[in-house]
């Protein structure tokens, strides 16, 4: 059961574990609870997909993904849709009525599992805005902000109540690394949560052994807070996403956890997204009647501006301008692009992400930007190709490309404002800021002059290509940015399965 489920990345990773072409895996998401309505719609659509083995997913699902149908089910599969929809609930934890509803749903499902002698697992990540380093920095600027009065600090208590009342065999609690250093009333929040999870409900509650997901080299009981920090790029993911993950096994289950081993290398941005169709941005303030005319002029102008500032980047931009007008207009993409998807994904992710029945790409559409931002994107992407890093704020942008922002030139401000996701490295952390302006997620190809699409961000998060995010583009980006990478969930599922089976 997945609470604070978001778009369902953690739960989907569990369902994907051990799932073959013809059979289901050992885990089924029986309940997802989430308060965002768009994410709930996403959870329902995905629950419908997961109701079938891979070859039996109905054609109607793929027609829906391609925009050829208004709904993913037909008359023949409507009952399956209703059952799948019932597994995803729009609930806000902390609301008394919703808390009662969730408690009753969990009680029913847990009782059914107990009758069948099946262990069940609670997973989830309480919303992390109050714990995140960025959120705390923002809150410090608000004189009226009182941490002890912020309800978001205490959402984990709902998690504790579920553990206490319903005693799952295991649990997974995920949150941002800022949890390790957050303090309330002078106490470290992580230590308080860690101790509470050992004995949720106090003396009368269940007891859990809490262990790190990743091998630390320390003995059981000697864990340090940093042992619970999981670095995604060291577990085969194309992203430097660092999260705290607490894994608990009920004390009466004698089996030991075998933690994951870190890897020496990680997939890169280029490996994950360069096989997708090339696109280009649209412009919000300058009509583009011909990309073959517009792009060379934009890159040449950018080269002229850069020449007295950075000759190597300017030279590279001049080269890009000479080839920008060649070939057909790539277009800005769309909700569906038919055709075969090229490129070769990393071996361990290829089968997990690709779907040979999809025959196209969903939700791969570039957003439009002001021409001035397109100039900054072009400069930043070319700079990154020359210097193997993004330009750092005002000091490394030509003055003509400085945005009209009163704090732009202040020391140590906006140093990552225009961040390129370099092709030969894992991406930076994909966040919900993706929904706002895209400046932190610039495509590495200067010829495409754009930010990442929903599908590209989803690939960096290791979502399968057939994963449909519901809602408008902004809601889709927010869901992708807030999600737990499914490939991480897949690996955690393997750790727990070995202990429970």
Coordinates of C-alpha atoms in Angstrom, one line a residue:
X1 CA 0.0 0.0 0.0
X2 CA 1.4 3.3 -1.1
X3 CA 0.5 6.5 0.8
X4 CA 1.6 10.0 -0.3
X5 CA 1.9 8.2 -3.6
X6 CA 2.3 11.1 -6.0
X7 CA 2.4 9.7 -9.6
X8 CA 3.1 6.2 -8.3
X9 CA 6.8 5.8 -9.1
X10 CA 7.7 3.9 -5.9
X11 CA 4.7 1.6 -6.2
X12 CA 5.2 0.9 -9.9
X13 CA 8.7 -0.1 -9.2
X14 CA 7.4 -2.7 -6.7
X15 CA 4.8 -4.0 -9.2
X16 CA 7.4 -4.2 -12.0
X17 CA 9.8 -6.4 -9.8
X18 CA 9.7 -10.0 -10.9
X19 CA 7.1 -9.3 -13.6
X20 CA 7.7 -11.2 -16.8
X21 CA 6.0 -11.1 -20.1
X22 CA 3.4 -13.7 -19.2
X23 CA 3.2 -13.5 -15.4
X24 CA 2.7 -11.0 -12.6
X25 CA 5.4 -10.2 -10.0
X26 CA 5.2 -10.9 -6.3
X27 CA 3.9 -7.4 -5.4
X28 CA 0.6 -5.8 -6.2
X29 CA -0.3 -2.2 -5.3
X30 CA -3.6 -2.8 -3.5
X31 CA -4.1 0.9 -2.5
X32 CA -2.6 4.2 -3.5
X33 CA -3.5 7.3 -1.5
X34 CA -2.7 10.8 -2.9
X35 CA -4.3 14.3 -2.6
X36 CA -3.4 15.8 -6.0
X37 CA -6.3 15.1 -8.4
X38 CA -4.1 14.9 -11.5
X39 CA -1.7 12.4 -9.8
X40 CA -4.7 10.4 -8.7
X41 CA -5.9 10.2 -12.3
X42 CA -2.4 9.1 -13.3
X43 CA -2.5 6.4 -10.6
X44 CA -5.8 5.1 -11.9
X45 CA -4.7 4.9 -15.5
X46 CA -1.5 3.1 -14.4
X47 CA -3.5 0.7 -12.2
X48 CA -5.6 -0.2 -15.2
X49 CA -2.4 -1.0 -17.2
X50 CA -1.0 -3.1 -14.4
X51 CA -4.2 -5.1 -14.2
X52 CA -2.9 -7.1 -17.3
X53 CA 0.2 -9.1 -18.1
X54 CA 2.3 -7.3 -20.7
X55 CA 1.0 -9.1 -23.8
X56 CA -2.6 -8.8 -22.7
X57 CA -2.7 -5.0 -22.1
X58 CA -5.6 -4.0 -24.4
X59 CA -5.1 -2.1 -27.6
X60 CA -7.4 0.6 -26.1
X61 CA -4.7 1.6 -23.6
X62 CA -2.3 2.3 -26.5
X63 CA -4.9 4.1 -28.5
X64 CA -5.6 6.2 -25.5
X65 CA -1.9 7.0 -25.1
X66 CA -1.9 8.1 -28.8
X67 CA -4.9 10.3 -28.4
X68 CA -7.1 8.1 -30.6
X69 CA -9.5 7.3 -27.7
X70 CA -11.1 9.4 -24.9
X71 CA -10.7 6.6 -22.3
X72 CA -8.3 3.7 -22.0
X73 CA -11.0 1.0 -21.6
X74 CA -13.7 -0.5 -23.8
X75 CA -17.0 -2.1 -22.9
X76 CA -15.2 -5.4 -22.5
X77 CA -12.7 -4.0 -20.0
X78 CA -14.8 -1.4 -18.2
X79 CA -15.1 -3.6 -15.1
X80 CA -11.3 -4.0 -14.9
X81 CA -11.1 -0.2 -15.1
X82 CA -13.6 0.2 -12.2
X83 CA -11.6 -2.2 -10.1
X84 CA -8.3 -0.5 -10.9
X85 CA -9.8 3.0 -10.2
X86 CA -10.9 1.8 -6.8
X87 CA -7.3 1.1 -5.9
X88 CA -6.4 4.8 -6.1
X89 CA -8.0 7.2 -3.6
X90 CA -7.9 11.0 -3.5
X91 CA -7.3 11.6 0.2
X92 CA -5.6 14.3 2.2
X93 CA -3.9 12.9 5.3
X94 CA -4.6 15.2 8.2
X95 CA -8.2 15.6 7.2
X96 CA -10.2 13.7 9.8
X97 CA -12.7 12.3 7.3
X98 CA -10.0 11.2 4.9
X99 CA -8.0 9.7 7.7
X100 CA -10.9 7.6 8.7
X101 CA -11.5 6.5 5.1
X102 CA -7.8 5.5 4.6
X103 CA -7.8 3.7 7.9
X104 CA -10.8 1.6 7.0
X105 CA -9.5 0.8 3.5
X106 CA -6.1 -0.3 4.9
X107 CA -7.9 -2.4 7.6
X108 CA -10.0 -4.2 5.0
X109 CA -7.0 -4.9 2.7
X110 CA -4.7 -5.9 5.5
X111 CA -7.3 -8.3 6.9
X112 CA -7.7 -9.9 3.5
X113 CA -3.9 -10.4 3.2
X114 CA -3.8 -11.9 6.7
X115 CA -6.5 -14.4 5.8
X116 CA -4.5 -15.5 2.8
X117 CA -1.3 -15.6 4.9
X118 CA 0.3 -12.9 2.7
X119 CA 2.7 -10.3 4.1
X120 CA 2.1 -6.7 3.0
X121 CA 4.3 -3.6 2.8
X122 CA 3.6 0.0 3.5
X123 CA 5.5 2.5 1.3
X124 CA 5.5 6.2 0.8
X125 CA 7.1 9.6 1.3
X126 CA 5.4 12.3 3.3
X127 CA 5.6 15.7 1.4
X128 CA 9.0 17.1 1.8
X129 CA 8.8 20.9 1.3
X130 CA 9.4 21.6 4.9
X131 CA 12.4 19.3 5.0
X132 CA 14.1 20.3 1.7
X133 CA 17.1 22.5 1.8
X134 CA 15.5 24.9 -0.7
X135 CA 12.3 25.0 1.2
X136 CA 14.1 25.8 4.5
X137 CA 16.1 28.6 2.8
X138 CA 12.9 30.1 1.5
X139 CA 11.2 29.8 4.9
X140 CA 14.1 31.6 6.6
X141 CA 13.3 34.6 4.5
X142 CA 9.8 34.7 6.0
X143 CA 9.9 36.3 9.4
X144 CA 6.4 35.0 10.2
X145 CA 7.4 31.4 9.6
X146 CA 7.4 29.2 12.7
X147 CA 8.7 25.6 12.0
X148 CA 6.8 24.1 15.0
X149 CA 3.6 25.4 13.5
X150 CA 4.2 23.9 10.0
X151 CA 1.9 20.9 9.7
X152 CA 4.1 19.5 6.9
X153 CA 6.8 18.6 9.6
X154 CA 4.4 16.2 11.2
X155 CA 2.8 14.4 8.3
X156 CA 5.1 11.4 9.1
X157 CA 3.0 10.9 12.2
X158 CA 0.2 9.6 10.0
X159 CA 2.7 7.0 8.7
X160 CA 3.5 6.0 12.3
X161 CA -0.2 5.6 13.1
X162 CA -0.7 3.2 10.2
X163 CA 2.3 1.2 11.3
X164 CA 1.0 1.0 14.8
X165 CA -2.6 0.1 14.0
X166 CA -2.0 -2.3 11.0
X167 CA 1.5 -3.7 11.6
X168 CA 2.7 -4.4 8.0
X169 CA 5.5 -6.9 7.6
X170 CA 7.8 -4.2 6.2
X171 CA 7.8 -0.5 5.4
X172 CA 9.7 2.0 3.2
X173 CA 9.8 5.6 4.1
X174 CA 11.4 8.0 1.6
X175 CA 12.2 11.7 2.0
X176 CA 14.7 14.4 1.0
X177 CA 18.2 14.5 2.5
X178 CA 17.3 17.7 4.3
X179 CA 15.5 15.5 6.8
X180 CA 18.9 14.6 8.2
X181 CA 19.7 18.1 9.3
X182 CA 16.2 19.5 10.1
X183 CA 15.7 20.6 13.7
X184 CA 12.6 21.2 15.7
X185 CA 12.8 22.5 19.2
X186 CA 16.5 21.9 19.2
X187 CA 16.2 18.2 18.3
X188 CA 17.2 16.6 15.1
X189 CA 14.0 15.5 13.3
X190 CA 15.7 12.4 11.7
X191 CA 16.6 11.0 15.1
X192 CA 13.1 11.5 16.4
X193 CA 11.5 9.8 13.4
X194 CA 14.1 7.0 13.5
X195 CA 13.4 6.2 17.1
X196 CA 9.6 6.5 16.6
X197 CA 9.7 4.0 13.7
X198 CA 11.4 1.4 15.9
X199 CA 8.3 1.2 18.1
X200 CA 5.3 3.0 16.5
X201 CA 2.5 3.1 19.0
X202 CA 4.8 2.8 22.0
X203 CA 4.9 -0.2 24.3
X204 CA 1.8 -1.7 22.8
X205 CA 2.8 -1.2 19.2
X206 CA 4.8 -3.5 16.9
X207 CA 8.6 -3.4 16.8
X208 CA 10.7 -2.9 13.7
X209 CA 14.3 -3.3 12.7
X210 CA 15.4 -0.4 10.6
X211 CA 18.2 -0.9 8.2
X212 CA 19.9 1.0 5.3
X213 CA 18.9 0.1 1.7
X214 CA 22.6 0.4 0.6
X215 CA 25.5 -1.5 2.2
X216 CA 27.3 0.8 4.6
X217 CA 30.1 -1.4 6.1
X218 CA 28.8 -0.8 9.6
X219 CA 27.3 -3.4 12.0
X220 CA 23.6 -3.6 12.8
X221 CA 22.8 -1.1 15.5
X222 CA 25.8 1.1 14.7
X223 CA 24.1 3.0 11.9
X224 CA 24.8 6.7 11.3
X225 CA 22.2 9.0 9.8
X226 CA 24.2 9.3 6.6
X227 CA 24.0 5.5 6.1
X228 CA 20.4 6.0 5.1
X229 CA 21.2 8.4 2.3
X230 CA 20.7 6.7 -1.0
X231 CA 22.5 8.1 -4.1
X232 CA 20.6 7.2 -7.2
X233 CA 23.5 7.6 -9.5
X234 CA 25.3 4.8 -7.6
X235 CA 22.4 2.4 -8.1
X236 CA 22.3 2.5 -11.9
X237 CA 20.1 5.6 -12.4
X238 CA 20.8 8.5 -14.7
X239 CA 20.3 11.2 -12.1
X240 CA 22.2 12.5 -9.0
X241 CA 19.1 12.3 -6.8
X242 CA 20.0 11.9 -3.1
X243 CA 17.2 10.8 -0.8
X244 CA 16.8 9.4 2.8
X245 CA 15.2 5.9 2.7
X246 CA 14.3 4.0 5.9
X247 CA 13.5 0.4 5.4
X248 CA 11.9 -1.5 8.3
X249 CA 11.2 -5.2 8.9
X250 CA 8.9 -6.3 11.7
X251 CA 10.9 -7.8 14.6
X252 CA 9.1 -11.2 14.5
X253 CA 10.3 -11.8 11.0
X254 CA 13.7 -13.4 11.4
X255 CA 15.1 -13.0 7.9
X256 CA 17.9 -10.6 7.4
X257 CA 18.0 -7.8 4.8
X258 CA 20.7 -8.1 2.2
X259 CA 21.4 -4.4 1.2
X260 CA 22.2 -3.2 -2.3
X261 CA 25.7 -2.7 -3.5
X262 CA 26.7 0.7 -5.0
X263 CA 28.0 0.8 -8.6
X264 CA 31.0 2.6 -10.0
X265 CA 29.2 4.2 -13.0
X266 CA 25.8 5.7 -13.9
X267 CA 23.9 6.1 -17.1
X268 CA 24.1 9.5 -18.7
X269 CA 21.6 12.0 -20.0
X270 CA 22.7 11.3 -23.6
X271 CA 22.1 7.6 -23.2
X272 CA 18.6 8.2 -21.9
X273 CA 17.2 10.9 -24.2
X274 CA 19.2 11.1 -27.4
X275 CA 17.1 8.3 -29.0
X276 CA 13.9 10.3 -28.7
X277 CA 12.8 12.5 -31.7
X278 CA 14.7 15.8 -31.9
X279 CA 12.6 18.9 -31.3
X280 CA 13.0 22.6 -31.1
X281 CA 11.3 25.3 -28.9
X282 CA 8.6 27.6 -29.9
X283 CA 8.7 31.3 -29.1
X284 CA 6.2 33.2 -27.0
X285 CA 7.2 36.7 -28.4
X286 CA 8.7 36.2 -31.8
X287 CA 6.8 34.5 -34.7
X288 CA 8.8 31.6 -36.2
X289 CA 7.6 31.1 -39.8
X290 CA 10.7 29.2 -40.8
X291 CA 13.0 27.4 -38.3
X292 CA 15.6 27.1 -41.1
X293 CA 15.7 30.8 -41.2
X294 CA 15.1 31.6 -37.5
X295 CA 17.6 29.2 -35.9
X296 CA 20.8 30.2 -37.8
X297 CA 20.1 33.9 -37.1
X298 CA 19.5 33.3 -33.4
X299 CA 22.7 31.2 -33.0
X300 CA 24.7 33.7 -35.1
X301 CA 23.5 36.6 -33.0
X302 CA 24.3 34.6 -29.8
X303 CA 27.8 33.9 -31.2
X304 CA 28.3 37.7 -31.9
X305 CA 27.3 38.5 -28.3
X306 CA 29.6 35.8 -26.9
X307 CA 32.7 36.6 -29.0
X308 CA 34.3 39.3 -26.7
X309 CA 33.3 37.3 -23.6
X310 CA 34.2 33.6 -24.5
X311 CA 35.8 33.1 -27.9
X312 CA 35.6 29.2 -27.8
X313 CA 31.9 29.2 -27.0
X314 CA 31.3 31.9 -29.7
X315 CA 33.2 29.8 -32.2
X316 CA 31.1 26.8 -31.4
X317 CA 27.9 28.8 -31.7
X318 CA 29.1 30.0 -35.1
X319 CA 29.5 26.4 -36.2
X320 CA 26.1 25.5 -34.9
X321 CA 24.5 28.5 -36.8
X322 CA 26.1 27.1 -40.1
X323 CA 24.3 23.8 -39.8
X324 CA 21.1 24.9 -37.9
X325 CA 19.1 25.5 -41.1
X326 CA 19.9 22.2 -42.8
X327 CA 17.2 19.6 -43.0
X328 CA 13.6 19.7 -42.1
X329 CA 12.0 21.6 -39.3
X330 CA 12.0 19.2 -36.4
X331 CA 8.9 20.8 -34.9
X332 CA 7.9 21.2 -31.3
X333 CA 6.5 17.7 -30.8
X334 CA 3.2 16.9 -29.2
X335 CA 1.3 14.5 -26.9
X336 CA 1.9 11.7 -29.4
X337 CA 4.6 11.2 -32.0
X338 CA 4.2 8.1 -34.1
X339 CA 7.1 6.0 -35.3
X340 CA 10.0 3.9 -34.2
X341 CA 12.1 5.2 -31.3
X342 CA 15.8 5.1 -32.1
X343 CA 18.7 4.9 -29.7
X344 CA 20.1 2.3 -27.3
X345 CA 19.2 2.6 -23.7
X346 CA 21.6 1.2 -21.0
X347 CA 21.2 -2.6 -20.8
X348 CA 19.8 -2.8 -17.3
X349 CA 17.1 -0.2 -18.1
X350 CA 16.2 -1.1 -21.7
X351 CA 13.6 -3.7 -21.0
X352 CA 12.3 -1.8 -18.0
X353 CA 11.6 1.4 -20.0
X354 CA 10.8 0.3 -23.6
X355 CA 7.5 -1.1 -24.8
X356 CA 7.6 -2.6 -28.2
X357 CA 3.8 -2.3 -28.5
X358 CA 3.8 1.5 -28.1
X359 CA 5.0 2.4 -31.7
X360 CA 5.7 6.0 -30.8
X361 CA 6.5 8.5 -28.0
X362 CA 3.9 10.0 -25.7
X363 CA 4.1 13.4 -24.0
X364 CA 7.2 14.6 -25.9
X365 CA 6.4 18.3 -26.5
X366 CA 8.8 21.3 -26.1
X367 CA 7.4 24.3 -24.3
X368 CA 7.8 27.8 -25.8
X369 CA 10.0 30.5 -24.4
X370 CA 10.8 34.1 -25.0
X371 CA 13.5 34.8 -27.6
X372 CA 15.7 36.2 -24.9
X373 CA 15.5 32.9 -23.0
X374 CA 16.2 31.0 -26.2
X375 CA 19.4 33.0 -26.6
X376 CA 20.4 32.1 -23.0
X377 CA 19.6 28.4 -23.6
X378 CA 21.7 28.4 -26.8
X379 CA 24.7 30.1 -25.1
X380 CA 24.4 27.8 -22.0
X381 CA 24.2 24.6 -24.1
X382 CA 27.2 25.6 -26.2
X383 CA 29.2 26.7 -23.1
X384 CA 28.5 23.3 -21.5
X385 CA 29.8 21.5 -24.6
X386 CA 33.0 23.5 -24.5
X387 CA 33.6 23.7 -20.8
X388 CA 31.8 20.5 -19.6
X389 CA 29.7 22.5 -17.1
X390 CA 27.0 25.1 -17.1
X391 CA 27.8 28.8 -16.9
X392 CA 27.5 30.1 -13.4
X393 CA 25.3 33.2 -13.1
X394 CA 26.1 36.8 -14.0
X395 CA 29.9 36.2 -14.1
X396 CA 29.8 33.7 -16.9
X397 CA 27.0 35.1 -19.1
X398 CA 27.6 38.0 -21.5
X399 CA 26.0 41.1 -20.2
X400 CA 23.6 41.3 -23.2
X401 CA 22.2 37.9 -22.1
X402 CA 21.5 38.9 -18.5
X403 CA 17.9 38.6 -17.6
X404 CA 16.0 41.7 -16.2
X405 CA 16.1 40.7 -12.6
X406 CA 17.1 43.0 -9.8
X407 CA 19.1 40.3 -8.0
X408 CA 20.7 38.7 -11.0
X409 CA 24.1 40.2 -10.4
X410 CA 24.2 39.8 -6.7
X411 CA 27.1 37.6 -5.3
X412 CA 26.2 33.9 -5.2
X413 CA 22.7 34.4 -6.6
X414 CA 21.2 32.4 -9.4
X415 CA 24.4 30.6 -10.1
X416 CA 22.4 27.6 -11.3
X417 CA 19.6 29.6 -12.9
X418 CA 20.3 28.3 -16.4
X419 CA 21.5 24.8 -15.9
X420 CA 22.3 22.4 -18.8
X421 CA 21.8 18.7 -18.4
X422 CA 25.1 17.6 -19.8
X423 CA 25.0 14.7 -22.2
X424 CA 27.9 12.8 -20.8
X425 CA 26.9 12.9 -17.2
X426 CA 23.9 11.9 -15.1
X427 CA 21.3 14.7 -14.7
X428 CA 20.9 16.8 -11.7
X429 CA 17.9 16.1 -9.5
X430 CA 14.7 16.3 -11.4
X431 CA 12.4 18.4 -9.3
X432 CA 8.9 19.9 -9.4
X433 CA 10.5 23.2 -10.5
X434 CA 10.4 21.5 -14.0
X435 CA 6.8 22.7 -14.1
X436 CA 7.7 26.4 -13.8
X437 CA 10.1 27.6 -16.4
X438 CA 12.5 24.9 -17.5
X439 CA 15.6 27.0 -16.9
X440 CA 17.2 24.3 -14.7
X441 CA 16.6 21.6 -17.3
X442 CA 18.2 22.9 -20.5
X443 CA 18.6 20.3 -23.3
X444 CA 22.3 19.6 -24.0
X445 CA 22.0 20.0 -27.8
X446 CA 22.5 23.7 -28.7
X447 CA 20.6 23.1 -32.0
X448 CA 17.4 22.2 -30.2
X449 CA 17.4 25.4 -28.0
X450 CA 14.9 24.2 -25.5
X451 CA 14.2 22.7 -22.1
X452 CA 13.4 19.1 -21.5
X453 CA 10.1 17.6 -22.3
X454 CA 7.9 15.6 -20.0
X455 CA 9.0 12.3 -21.6
X456 CA 12.7 13.2 -21.4
X457 CA 12.3 14.1 -17.7
X458 CA 10.4 10.9 -17.2
X459 CA 13.2 8.8 -18.7
X460 CA 15.7 10.5 -16.4
X461 CA 13.4 9.4 -13.6
X462 CA 13.3 5.9 -15.1
X463 CA 9.6 5.8 -15.8
X464 CA 8.6 3.3 -18.5
X465 CA 7.8 4.9 -21.9
X466 CA 4.2 3.7 -21.7
X467 CA 3.6 5.6 -18.4
X468 CA 0.8 8.1 -19.0
X469 CA 0.8 11.3 -16.8
X470 CA -2.6 12.8 -16.6
X471 CA -3.5 16.5 -16.6
X472 CA -2.1 19.4 -18.5
X473 CA 1.6 19.8 -19.2
X474 CA 2.3 21.7 -16.0
X475 CA 0.6 19.1 -13.9
X476 CA 2.5 16.3 -15.8
X477 CA 5.9 18.0 -15.1
X478 CA 5.1 18.5 -11.5
X479 CA 4.2 14.8 -11.1
X480 CA 7.4 13.7 -12.8
X481 CA 9.6 16.0 -10.6
X482 CA 8.0 14.9 -7.3
X483 CA 8.2 11.2 -8.1
X484 CA 10.4 8.5 -6.7
X485 CA 12.2 6.8 -9.6
X486 CA 10.5 3.5 -10.4
X487 CA 13.9 1.8 -11.0
X488 CA 14.8 2.7 -7.4
X489 CA 11.5 1.2 -6.2
X490 CA 12.2 -1.9 -8.3
X491 CA 15.5 -2.5 -6.5
X492 CA 14.1 -1.8 -3.0
X493 CA 11.3 -4.3 -3.9
X494 CA 14.0 -6.9 -4.5
X495 CA 15.6 -6.3 -1.2
X496 CA 12.3 -6.7 0.7
X497 CA 11.2 -9.7 -1.3
X498 CA 14.3 -11.6 -0.4
X499 CA 13.6 -10.9 3.3
X500 CA 9.9 -11.8 3.2
X501 CA 9.7 -14.8 0.9

